[in-house]
Amino acid sequence: MKTFGLVVPKGKGRIFEANVRRLLDEEHALAAVVLPLLEAWCAIRNRAAELDRLLLRKVRDDANCRRLMTAPGIGAVVTASYVAAIESPANFKHARDVGAGLGSRPGGSSRAKWTTMAISRGGETNGCARCFTRPQP
């Protein structure tokens, strides 16, 4: 719209939609292109809000999720993902086994750590932190 001299004022959600519609009142040719995009944007926005409400409802109904969300910075998405990945805590003998069960390597995944380890073993890295070659004797 800016290319055609129509600058949409700042605003979010319904305010943005109202501003776009107001600017397109006199521009029928441009409105034929922009209004379908605006309608699609509104539909996606509404569906995302609906899915967000559904997720929040599911998380609030689950005691494990509610307990996890008491930790600072842990919201509905992280909680639901974690509970879905763990499934049953009985699958893990020790809490330290959870990371390995989810595919994490012991000691973290720092590229610098892998590079240091490769070099300390007498090898060279080829740009990939996990790949190193040992010198030939």
Coordinates of C-alpha atoms in Angstrom, one line a residue:
M1 CA 0.0 0.0 0.0
K2 CA 2.9 2.3 0.7
T3 CA 4.0 1.9 -2.9
F4 CA 0.7 3.5 -3.9
G5 CA 1.0 6.4 -1.5
L6 CA -1.1 4.8 1.3
V7 CA 0.7 4.7 4.6
V8 CA -1.1 2.7 7.3
P9 CA -1.0 4.4 10.7
K10 CA 0.4 2.4 13.6
G11 CA -2.0 0.0 15.2
K12 CA -2.5 -3.6 16.1
G13 CA -5.3 -6.1 15.6
R14 CA -8.7 -4.5 14.9
I15 CA -7.1 -1.0 14.8
F16 CA -4.8 -2.1 12.0
E17 CA -7.7 -3.7 10.1
A18 CA -9.8 -0.5 10.5
N19 CA -7.0 1.7 9.3
V20 CA -6.4 -0.4 6.2
R21 CA -10.1 -0.5 5.3
R22 CA -10.4 3.3 5.8
L23 CA -7.5 3.9 3.4
L24 CA -9.0 1.5 0.8
D25 CA -12.4 3.2 0.7
E26 CA -11.5 5.4 -2.3
E27 CA -9.0 2.9 -3.9
H28 CA -11.2 0.3 -5.5
A29 CA -8.5 -1.3 -7.8
L30 CA -6.1 -1.6 -4.9
A31 CA -8.8 -2.8 -2.5
A32 CA -9.5 -5.8 -4.9
V33 CA -6.0 -7.0 -4.2
V34 CA -5.5 -6.0 -0.6
L35 CA -8.9 -6.9 1.0
P36 CA -8.6 -10.6 0.3
L37 CA -5.1 -10.5 1.9
L38 CA -6.6 -8.7 4.9
E39 CA -9.4 -11.2 5.2
A40 CA -6.9 -14.1 5.2
W41 CA -4.8 -12.3 7.8
C42 CA -7.9 -11.8 10.0
A43 CA -8.9 -15.5 9.6
I44 CA -5.4 -16.6 10.6
R45 CA -5.3 -14.2 13.5
N46 CA -8.7 -15.5 14.8
R47 CA -7.7 -19.2 14.4
A48 CA -4.3 -18.6 16.2
A49 CA -6.2 -16.9 19.1
E50 CA -8.7 -19.9 19.2
L51 CA -5.8 -22.4 19.3
D52 CA -4.1 -20.3 22.0
R53 CA -7.3 -20.4 24.1
L54 CA -7.6 -24.2 23.6
L55 CA -4.0 -24.8 24.6
L56 CA -4.4 -22.6 27.8
R57 CA -7.6 -24.5 28.6
K58 CA -5.9 -27.9 28.2
V59 CA -2.8 -26.8 30.3
R60 CA -5.0 -25.5 33.1
D61 CA -6.9 -28.8 33.3
D62 CA -3.7 -30.8 33.8
A63 CA -2.2 -30.9 37.3
N64 CA 1.4 -31.5 36.0
C65 CA 1.2 -28.6 33.7
R66 CA -0.2 -26.3 36.3
R67 CA 2.7 -27.3 38.7
L68 CA 5.3 -26.7 36.0
M69 CA 3.9 -23.3 35.2
T70 CA 4.6 -22.1 38.7
A71 CA 8.3 -21.8 37.7
P72 CA 9.2 -18.3 36.5
G73 CA 9.4 -18.0 32.7
I74 CA 7.6 -21.3 32.0
G75 CA 4.4 -20.8 30.0
A76 CA 1.8 -22.9 28.4
V77 CA 3.7 -23.8 25.3
V78 CA 6.8 -24.9 27.1
T79 CA 4.8 -26.8 29.7
A80 CA 2.7 -28.6 27.1
S81 CA 5.7 -29.5 25.1
Y82 CA 7.6 -30.9 28.1
V83 CA 4.7 -32.9 29.4
A84 CA 4.1 -34.4 26.0
A85 CA 7.7 -35.3 25.5
I86 CA 8.1 -36.9 29.0
E87 CA 4.7 -38.8 28.9
S88 CA 5.3 -40.7 32.1
P89 CA 7.9 -39.7 34.7
A90 CA 8.1 -43.4 35.6
N91 CA 10.0 -44.0 32.4
F92 CA 13.0 -42.3 34.0
K93 CA 14.8 -43.8 37.0
H94 CA 16.6 -40.6 37.9
A95 CA 15.9 -36.9 37.0
R96 CA 19.3 -36.7 35.3
D97 CA 18.2 -39.3 32.8
V98 CA 15.5 -37.0 31.4
G99 CA 17.9 -35.0 29.2
A100 CA 19.3 -38.1 27.6
G101 CA 15.8 -39.5 27.1
L102 CA 15.1 -36.3 25.1
G103 CA 18.2 -36.6 23.0
S104 CA 20.5 -34.2 24.9
R105 CA 24.2 -35.1 25.2
P106 CA 25.7 -35.2 28.7
G107 CA 27.4 -31.9 29.5
G108 CA 25.4 -29.8 27.1
S109 CA 25.9 -29.1 23.4
S110 CA 28.3 -26.2 23.3
R111 CA 30.2 -26.0 20.0
A112 CA 33.2 -24.6 21.8
K113 CA 33.3 -27.6 24.2
W114 CA 33.3 -30.0 21.2
T115 CA 35.9 -28.0 19.4
T116 CA 38.1 -28.0 22.5
M117 CA 37.7 -31.7 23.0
A118 CA 38.6 -32.4 19.4
I119 CA 41.8 -30.3 19.5
S120 CA 42.8 -31.7 22.9
R121 CA 42.6 -35.2 21.4
G122 CA 45.1 -34.2 18.8
G123 CA 42.8 -33.6 16.0
E124 CA 41.6 -30.7 13.8
T125 CA 38.1 -29.4 13.3
N126 CA 36.8 -29.0 9.8
G127 CA 34.3 -26.3 10.7
C128 CA 31.8 -28.7 12.3
A129 CA 32.1 -28.8 16.0
R130 CA 31.5 -32.6 16.2
C131 CA 33.7 -33.6 13.3
F132 CA 37.4 -33.8 13.7
T133 CA 40.2 -35.7 12.1
R134 CA 43.1 -37.2 13.9
P135 CA 46.6 -36.6 12.4
Q136 CA 47.9 -39.7 10.6
P137 CA 51.1 -41.2 12.1

